[in-house]
Amino acid sequence: MMPIELKPLFNLESMRREPKFTNGFYQQDILSVDQFDRDMLSYLFTRSLEMEEMARVAGTCDLLKAYTLACVFYEPSTRTSASFIAAMERLGGKVIPITQGIQYSSVSKGESLIDTMLTLEQYSDIIVLRHPEIGSVARAAKYANVPIINAGDGTGEHPTQALLDLFTLRKELGTLDGLRIAMVGDLRNGRTVHSLTKLLMKYDVSLRFVSPDVLRLPLNLMNELIDKGINVRETDNVQDVIGDMDALYVTRIQRERFADLAQYEEVKDCFEITTELMQQAKEKMIVMHPLPRVGEIHYNVDKDPRAAYFRQVQNGMFLRMALLASVLGQA
Ligand code: NCD
């Protein structure tokens, strides 16, 4: 596989452009990966590489100096919230973080999601929102007067994670068309799996879905894949597929989504990527994970250069810088 060509795109002046509407998505909510076509994705990845270069050369800039982001998380988060905050700050913007203590906000007094949005938009130009209920972020966006970015709505979607996952695949493997990717773990509840699968459908890929029977990919997604003619196969054993893959996308079994905890106990330890298992993988295969991990990847694997999950974390910040700039009309 050819390494990715990193074009030297960084130019501070070019980052001060007037709002652009061609490929940019000015003043628009980001609710689902369905909003993106291949041109928009490639535009976003180019901008993300520029952001990476800017961060490397200058650390920060003042592209979003005039803007404030409200970061509102009704579910726990480390990476998504921190990387949106880091992204905004590296672009010179300000942040209102309601991330670690929603219990201290008026939500605990019974304030509705909509009222919380209508309040926060008085202070901010854009809102990043995570909420446990499917469809809640879209509902908030209907009422809010500033762009809303979906940072995860229950078991629904997590579009910005999928964008950074796709960006990582492209960067690490040099291409998207032709890739063979295995998704491993909780494919039923994992919103990152749902969003990434939808994005990968736009490319010529082969997908393997590895999970215990009770955690298989939702049927509607599987049917969509089949309708699109994507080469798919399901199995419950990583060993069946690992030797043939360009990427493993490993996910955690999502304890909090199980109605029946006894069922969680039955499946919680069903996979572990170990150094022994990695010996069966291609030399250029990469291992990704949206994180947090809770035992699916042994810590010894971290030393393997094919372990891409912390590089993936950093890519998330660059991608979110590009996305924030685009949505605010500054890219
Ligand atoms: C994921 C999420 O919140 O959906 N984490 C993340 O955003 N990086 C995955 C998970 O919780 O398992």
Tab-separated table of C-alpha atoms and ligand atoms in Angstrom:
chain	number	residue	atom	x	y	z
A	1	MET	CA	0.000	0.000	0.000
A	2	MET	CA	1.329	3.452	-0.940
A	3	PRO	CA	1.882	5.899	1.922
A	4	ILE	CA	-0.390	8.936	1.845
A	5	GLU	CA	0.915	11.956	0.014
A	6	LEU	CA	0.912	14.816	2.538
A	7	LYS	CA	0.602	17.926	0.422
A	8	PRO	CA	2.082	21.074	1.989
A	9	LEU	CA	-1.187	22.983	2.140
A	10	PHE	CA	-0.562	25.185	5.127
A	11	ASN	CA	-0.826	28.877	4.459
A	12	LEU	CA	-2.052	31.161	7.214
A	13	GLU	CA	-3.344	33.735	4.752
A	14	SER	CA	-5.441	31.143	2.985
A	15	MET	CA	-7.056	30.351	6.332
A	16	ARG	CA	-8.428	33.880	6.604
A	17	ARG	CA	-10.688	33.527	3.601
A	18	GLU	CA	-14.205	34.837	3.441
A	19	PRO	CA	-16.890	32.200	4.013
A	20	LYS	CA	-16.899	29.775	1.144
A	21	PHE	CA	-19.985	27.913	0.050
A	22	THR	CA	-18.788	25.552	-2.658
A	23	ASN	CA	-17.589	22.599	-0.651
A	24	GLY	CA	-17.889	24.217	2.770
A	25	PHE	CA	-21.021	23.652	4.777
A	26	TYR	CA	-21.583	27.069	6.217
A	27	GLN	CA	-24.096	27.496	9.042
A	28	GLN	CA	-25.369	23.980	8.916
A	29	ASP	CA	-26.091	21.402	11.578
A	30	ILE	CA	-23.999	18.236	11.490
A	31	LEU	CA	-26.419	15.509	12.545
A	32	SER	CA	-25.621	12.468	10.432
A	33	VAL	CA	-22.911	11.201	8.119
A	34	ASP	CA	-25.626	11.004	5.445
A	35	GLN	CA	-25.028	14.723	4.909
A	36	PHE	CA	-21.587	14.061	3.400
A	37	ASP	CA	-20.695	13.031	-0.110
A	38	ARG	CA	-17.260	11.998	-1.279
A	39	ASP	CA	-16.356	15.512	-2.433
A	40	MET	CA	-17.223	17.015	0.928
A	41	LEU	CA	-15.249	14.306	2.683
A	42	SER	CA	-12.208	14.859	0.579
A	43	TYR	CA	-12.495	18.624	1.113
A	44	LEU	CA	-12.748	18.085	4.858
A	45	PHE	CA	-9.707	15.787	4.899
A	46	THR	CA	-7.641	18.320	2.977
A	47	ARG	CA	-8.636	21.000	5.490
A	48	SER	CA	-7.827	18.614	8.363
A	49	LEU	CA	-4.318	18.103	7.000
A	50	GLU	CA	-3.921	21.878	6.795
A	51	MET	CA	-5.030	22.123	10.401
A	52	GLU	CA	-2.481	19.487	11.370
A	53	GLU	CA	0.244	21.446	9.646
A	54	MET	CA	-0.891	24.683	11.296
A	55	ALA	CA	-0.864	23.016	14.729
A	56	ARG	CA	2.599	21.602	14.081
A	57	VAL	CA	4.093	24.851	12.807
A	58	ALA	CA	2.256	27.488	14.843
A	59	GLY	CA	0.336	25.603	17.564
A	60	THR	CA	-2.611	27.979	17.407
A	61	CYS	CA	-4.088	30.643	15.154
A	62	ASP	CA	-6.942	33.126	15.391
A	63	LEU	CA	-9.238	31.846	12.663
A	64	LEU	CA	-12.188	31.417	15.067
A	65	LYS	CA	-11.241	34.228	17.427
A	66	ALA	CA	-14.658	35.806	17.087
A	67	TYR	CA	-16.568	32.622	17.922
A	68	THR	CA	-17.756	30.799	21.035
A	69	LEU	CA	-18.614	27.118	21.241
A	70	ALA	CA	-20.972	25.642	23.844
A	71	CYS	CA	-19.963	22.050	24.512
A	72	VAL	CA	-22.894	20.231	26.156
A	73	PHE	CA	-22.625	16.579	27.184
A	74	TYR	CA	-25.538	14.721	28.792
A	75	GLU	CA	-23.484	11.473	28.604
A	76	PRO	CA	-19.912	10.833	29.763
A	77	SER	CA	-17.073	11.724	27.423
A	78	THR	CA	-13.323	12.177	27.485
A	79	ARG	CA	-12.108	12.404	23.875
A	80	THR	CA	-15.056	13.914	22.059
A	81	SER	CA	-15.540	16.760	24.522
A	82	ALA	CA	-11.813	17.395	25.066
A	83	SER	CA	-11.010	17.322	21.364
A	84	PHE	CA	-13.785	19.781	20.479
A	85	ILE	CA	-12.496	22.075	23.219
A	86	ALA	CA	-8.884	21.662	22.060
A	87	ALA	CA	-9.944	22.204	18.434
A	88	MET	CA	-11.798	25.405	19.239
A	89	GLU	CA	-8.975	26.739	21.390
A	90	ARG	CA	-6.295	25.969	18.806
A	91	LEU	CA	-8.291	28.058	16.355
A	92	GLY	CA	-8.426	30.929	18.836
A	93	GLY	CA	-12.096	30.455	19.766
A	94	LYS	CA	-13.757	30.417	23.196
A	95	VAL	CA	-15.560	27.532	24.867
A	96	ILE	CA	-18.427	27.225	27.347
A	97	PRO	CA	-17.883	23.689	28.665
A	98	ILE	CA	-20.912	21.910	30.155
A	99	THR	CA	-19.276	18.550	29.978
A	100	GLN	CA	-18.254	17.196	33.324
A	101	GLY	CA	-21.096	18.376	35.454
A	102	ILE	CA	-24.443	18.360	33.720
A	103	GLN	CA	-25.776	17.405	37.160
A	104	TYR	CA	-24.788	20.894	38.349
A	105	SER	CA	-26.613	22.627	35.475
A	106	SER	CA	-30.329	23.449	35.413
A	107	VAL	CA	-30.914	20.104	33.702
A	108	SER	CA	-30.951	18.661	37.227
A	109	LYS	CA	-33.783	21.082	38.037
A	110	GLY	CA	-35.824	19.599	35.223
A	111	GLU	CA	-35.022	22.075	32.442
A	112	SER	CA	-35.866	20.700	28.998
A	113	LEU	CA	-33.228	20.056	26.337
A	114	ILE	CA	-34.824	22.665	24.089
A	115	ASP	CA	-34.797	25.371	26.777
A	116	THR	CA	-31.171	24.554	27.528
A	117	MET	CA	-30.329	24.984	23.823
A	118	LEU	CA	-32.349	28.205	23.490
A	119	THR	CA	-30.422	29.546	26.459
A	120	LEU	CA	-26.942	28.491	25.402
A	121	GLU	CA	-27.362	29.901	21.915
A	122	GLN	CA	-27.645	33.351	23.497
A	123	TYR	CA	-23.998	33.022	24.519
A	124	SER	CA	-22.537	31.010	21.677
A	125	ASP	CA	-22.238	30.675	17.906
A	126	ILE	CA	-22.267	26.897	17.711
A	127	ILE	CA	-23.283	24.033	20.031
A	128	VAL	CA	-21.776	20.551	20.283
A	129	LEU	CA	-24.324	18.235	21.899
A	130	ARG	CA	-24.233	14.644	23.191
A	131	HIS	CA	-27.432	13.094	24.524
A	132	PRO	CA	-28.484	9.518	25.440
A	133	GLU	CA	-31.644	9.508	23.319
A	134	ILE	CA	-31.678	8.656	19.587
A	135	GLY	CA	-32.937	11.617	17.552
A	136	SER	CA	-32.605	14.107	20.430
A	137	VAL	CA	-29.808	16.074	18.782
A	138	ALA	CA	-31.837	16.460	15.571
A	139	ARG	CA	-34.780	17.633	17.675
A	140	ALA	CA	-32.579	20.209	19.428
A	141	ALA	CA	-31.307	21.390	16.036
A	142	LYS	CA	-34.852	22.001	14.861
A	143	TYR	CA	-35.374	24.573	17.588
A	144	ALA	CA	-31.897	26.065	17.915
A	145	ASN	CA	-30.832	29.081	15.905
A	146	VAL	CA	-27.127	28.258	15.846
A	147	PRO	CA	-25.517	25.209	14.179
A	148	ILE	CA	-25.676	22.059	16.280
A	149	ILE	CA	-23.106	19.283	15.963
A	150	ASN	CA	-24.155	15.789	17.008
A	151	ALA	CA	-21.515	14.393	19.368
A	152	GLY	CA	-23.470	11.140	19.814
A	153	ASP	CA	-27.206	10.523	20.242
A	154	GLY	CA	-27.654	7.294	22.200
A	155	THR	CA	-27.177	4.264	19.963
A	156	GLY	CA	-27.913	6.409	16.895
A	157	GLU	CA	-25.038	8.219	15.246
A	158	HIS	CA	-21.696	9.760	16.099
A	159	PRO	CA	-20.845	11.533	12.857
A	160	THR	CA	-17.698	13.368	13.948
A	161	GLN	CA	-16.145	10.155	15.278
A	162	ALA	CA	-16.845	8.431	11.957
A	163	LEU	CA	-15.334	11.359	10.064
A	164	LEU	CA	-12.151	11.138	12.092
A	165	ASP	CA	-12.124	7.367	11.693
A	166	LEU	CA	-12.357	7.700	7.930
A	167	PHE	CA	-9.686	10.410	7.961
A	168	THR	CA	-7.431	8.054	9.939
A	169	LEU	CA	-7.976	5.171	7.509
A	170	ARG	CA	-7.164	7.483	4.585
A	171	LYS	CA	-4.081	8.872	6.269
A	172	GLU	CA	-2.699	5.595	7.538
A	173	LEU	CA	-3.447	3.446	4.490
A	174	GLY	CA	-3.250	6.010	1.697
A	175	THR	CA	-6.614	5.180	0.152
A	176	LEU	CA	-10.165	4.165	0.994
A	177	ASP	CA	-11.260	2.353	-2.157
A	178	GLY	CA	-10.161	-1.249	-2.103
A	179	LEU	CA	-9.771	-1.536	1.674
A	180	ARG	CA	-10.777	-4.625	3.642
A	181	ILE	CA	-12.009	-3.615	7.082
A	182	ALA	CA	-13.304	-5.673	10.000
A	183	MET	CA	-15.552	-4.105	12.629
A	184	VAL	CA	-15.267	-5.989	15.897
A	185	GLY	CA	-17.307	-5.868	19.108
A	186	ASP	CA	-20.655	-4.315	19.967
A	187	LEU	CA	-21.996	-3.678	16.482
A	188	ARG	CA	-25.576	-3.445	17.693
A	189	ASN	CA	-25.100	-0.594	20.177
A	190	GLY	CA	-21.953	1.091	18.885
A	191	ARG	CA	-22.999	4.380	17.294
A	192	THR	CA	-19.478	4.884	15.939
A	193	VAL	CA	-19.836	1.583	14.067
A	194	HIS	CA	-23.191	2.703	12.651
A	195	SER	CA	-21.863	6.027	11.404
A	196	LEU	CA	-18.595	4.610	10.055
A	197	THR	CA	-20.410	1.802	8.221
A	198	LYS	CA	-22.630	4.371	6.506
A	199	LEU	CA	-19.608	6.415	5.459
A	200	LEU	CA	-17.713	3.390	4.164
A	201	MET	CA	-20.693	2.508	1.929
A	202	LYS	CA	-19.657	5.464	-0.220
A	203	TYR	CA	-16.436	3.635	-1.125
A	204	ASP	CA	-15.491	0.383	-2.764
A	205	VAL	CA	-14.664	-1.571	0.403
A	206	SER	CA	-15.076	-5.100	1.772
A	207	LEU	CA	-16.495	-5.258	5.282
A	208	ARG	CA	-16.359	-8.026	7.873
A	209	PHE	CA	-18.553	-7.772	10.965
A	210	VAL	CA	-17.278	-9.703	13.955
A	211	SER	CA	-19.568	-9.967	16.986
A	212	PRO	CA	-21.466	-12.415	19.160
A	213	ASP	CA	-24.901	-13.159	17.767
A	214	VAL	CA	-26.723	-10.812	20.168
A	215	LEU	CA	-24.553	-7.848	19.181
A	216	ARG	CA	-24.793	-8.095	15.395
A	217	LEU	CA	-25.056	-5.034	13.157
A	218	PRO	CA	-28.656	-3.711	12.963
A	219	LEU	CA	-30.573	-5.303	10.115
A	220	ASN	CA	-31.415	-2.021	8.379
A	221	LEU	CA	-27.701	-1.240	8.024
A	222	MET	CA	-26.904	-4.763	6.849
A	223	ASN	CA	-29.674	-4.535	4.234
A	224	GLU	CA	-28.371	-1.179	3.046
A	225	LEU	CA	-24.907	-2.675	2.597
A	226	ILE	CA	-26.300	-5.584	0.634
A	227	ASP	CA	-28.442	-3.271	-1.536
A	228	LYS	CA	-25.353	-1.239	-2.357
A	229	GLY	CA	-23.537	-4.415	-3.410
A	230	ILE	CA	-20.839	-4.094	-0.720
A	231	ASN	CA	-18.900	-7.281	-0.075
A	232	VAL	CA	-19.934	-8.197	3.510
A	233	ARG	CA	-19.626	-11.186	5.820
A	234	GLU	CA	-20.468	-11.793	9.465
A	235	THR	CA	-18.609	-14.022	11.886
A	236	ASP	CA	-18.126	-14.337	15.639
A	237	ASN	CA	-14.405	-15.021	15.475
A	238	VAL	CA	-11.652	-12.460	14.796
A	239	GLN	CA	-9.255	-15.255	13.802
A	240	ASP	CA	-11.449	-16.022	10.776
A	241	VAL	CA	-10.716	-12.650	9.234
A	242	ILE	CA	-7.656	-10.983	10.744
A	243	GLY	CA	-5.115	-12.335	8.252
A	244	ASP	CA	-6.903	-10.725	5.345
A	245	MET	CA	-7.679	-7.276	6.725
A	246	ASP	CA	-6.196	-3.811	6.137
A	247	ALA	CA	-7.833	-2.477	9.294
A	248	LEU	CA	-9.490	-3.794	12.438
A	249	TYR	CA	-11.990	-1.382	13.982
A	250	VAL	CA	-12.387	-2.681	17.522
A	251	THR	CA	-15.142	-1.448	19.853
A	252	ARG	CA	-16.127	-1.907	23.479
A	253	ILE	CA	-19.141	-3.931	24.595
A	254	GLN	CA	-21.446	-1.110	25.757
A	255	ARG	CA	-22.538	-2.140	29.225
A	256	GLU	CA	-24.788	0.898	29.721
A	257	ARG	CA	-26.935	-0.037	26.702
A	258	PHE	CA	-27.929	-3.503	27.980
A	259	ALA	CA	-31.418	-3.856	29.433
A	260	ASP	CA	-30.355	-7.235	30.834
A	261	LEU	CA	-27.004	-7.117	32.644
A	262	ALA	CA	-26.816	-10.918	32.753
A	263	GLN	CA	-26.600	-10.831	28.967
A	264	TYR	CA	-23.783	-8.277	29.209
A	265	GLU	CA	-21.895	-10.616	31.557
A	266	GLU	CA	-22.183	-13.401	28.985
A	267	VAL	CA	-20.600	-11.445	26.161
A	268	LYS	CA	-18.364	-8.881	27.850
A	269	ASP	CA	-15.126	-10.795	27.408
A	270	CYS	CA	-15.790	-12.226	23.983
A	271	PHE	CA	-12.810	-10.600	22.241
A	272	GLU	CA	-9.292	-9.585	23.027
A	273	ILE	CA	-6.759	-8.410	20.493
A	274	THR	CA	-3.423	-9.748	21.733
A	275	THR	CA	0.145	-9.689	20.460
A	276	GLU	CA	-0.292	-13.376	19.508
A	277	LEU	CA	-3.327	-12.560	17.386
A	278	MET	CA	-1.466	-9.663	15.781
A	279	GLN	CA	1.109	-12.144	14.464
A	280	GLN	CA	-1.566	-13.402	12.083
A	281	ALA	CA	-2.238	-9.919	10.706
A	282	LYS	CA	-0.662	-8.268	7.673
A	283	GLU	CA	2.448	-6.211	8.274
A	284	LYS	CA	0.611	-3.062	7.187
A	285	MET	CA	-2.708	-3.724	8.915
A	286	ILE	CA	-3.816	-1.079	11.413
A	287	VAL	CA	-5.810	-1.476	14.610
A	288	MET	CA	-8.275	1.304	15.380
A	289	HIS	CA	-10.627	1.854	18.319
A	290	PRO	CA	-12.863	4.848	19.085
A	291	LEU	CA	-11.925	4.328	22.770
A	292	PRO	CA	-12.501	3.934	25.664
A	293	ARG	CA	-11.243	0.335	25.684
A	294	VAL	CA	-12.212	-1.965	28.502
A	295	GLY	CA	-10.141	-5.031	27.766
A	296	GLU	CA	-10.685	-5.548	24.016
A	297	ILE	CA	-7.094	-4.675	23.136
A	298	HIS	CA	-4.280	-5.891	25.377
A	299	TYR	CA	-1.959	-3.108	26.529
A	300	ASN	CA	1.013	-4.969	24.997
A	301	VAL	CA	-0.429	-4.284	21.548
A	302	ASP	CA	0.152	-0.538	22.108
A	303	LYS	CA	3.853	-0.994	21.312
A	304	ASP	CA	3.049	-2.471	17.905
A	305	PRO	CA	3.431	0.236	15.210
A	306	ARG	CA	0.163	-1.048	13.730
A	307	ALA	CA	-1.716	0.168	16.827
A	308	ALA	CA	-3.235	3.356	15.422
A	309	TYR	CA	-5.760	4.218	18.136
A	310	PHE	CA	-3.867	7.047	19.786
A	311	ARG	CA	-2.909	8.556	16.425
A	312	GLN	CA	-6.635	8.301	15.699
A	313	VAL	CA	-7.331	10.366	18.850
A	314	GLN	CA	-5.071	13.148	17.605
A	315	ASN	CA	-6.581	13.061	14.135
A	316	GLY	CA	-9.900	13.746	15.844
A	317	MET	CA	-8.706	17.166	16.938
A	318	PHE	CA	-7.507	18.116	13.433
A	319	LEU	CA	-10.716	16.877	11.859
A	320	ARG	CA	-12.844	18.778	14.375
A	321	MET	CA	-10.809	21.932	13.747
A	322	ALA	CA	-11.622	21.629	10.044
A	323	LEU	CA	-15.263	20.866	10.754
A	324	LEU	CA	-15.764	23.783	13.165
A	325	ALA	CA	-14.112	26.157	10.690
A	326	SER	CA	-16.307	24.842	7.857
A	327	VAL	CA	-19.555	25.027	9.766
A	328	LEU	CA	-18.730	28.565	10.879
A	329	GLY	CA	-17.982	29.577	7.310
A	330	GLN	CA	-14.264	30.070	7.888
A	331	ALA	CA	-12.881	27.278	5.734
B	1	NCD	C1	-17.482	6.297	21.666
B	1	NCD	C2	-18.862	6.865	21.940
B	1	NCD	O1	-19.033	7.685	22.837
B	1	NCD	O2	-19.750	6.485	21.191
B	1	NCD	N1	-16.442	7.032	22.210
B	1	NCD	C3	-16.023	8.162	21.579
B	1	NCD	O3	-16.760	9.087	21.342
B	1	NCD	N2	-14.735	8.186	21.201
B	1	NCD	C4	-17.369	4.853	21.885
B	1	NCD	C5	-17.822	4.236	23.163
B	1	NCD	O4	-18.377	4.880	24.059
B	1	NCD	O5	-17.621	3.040	23.292
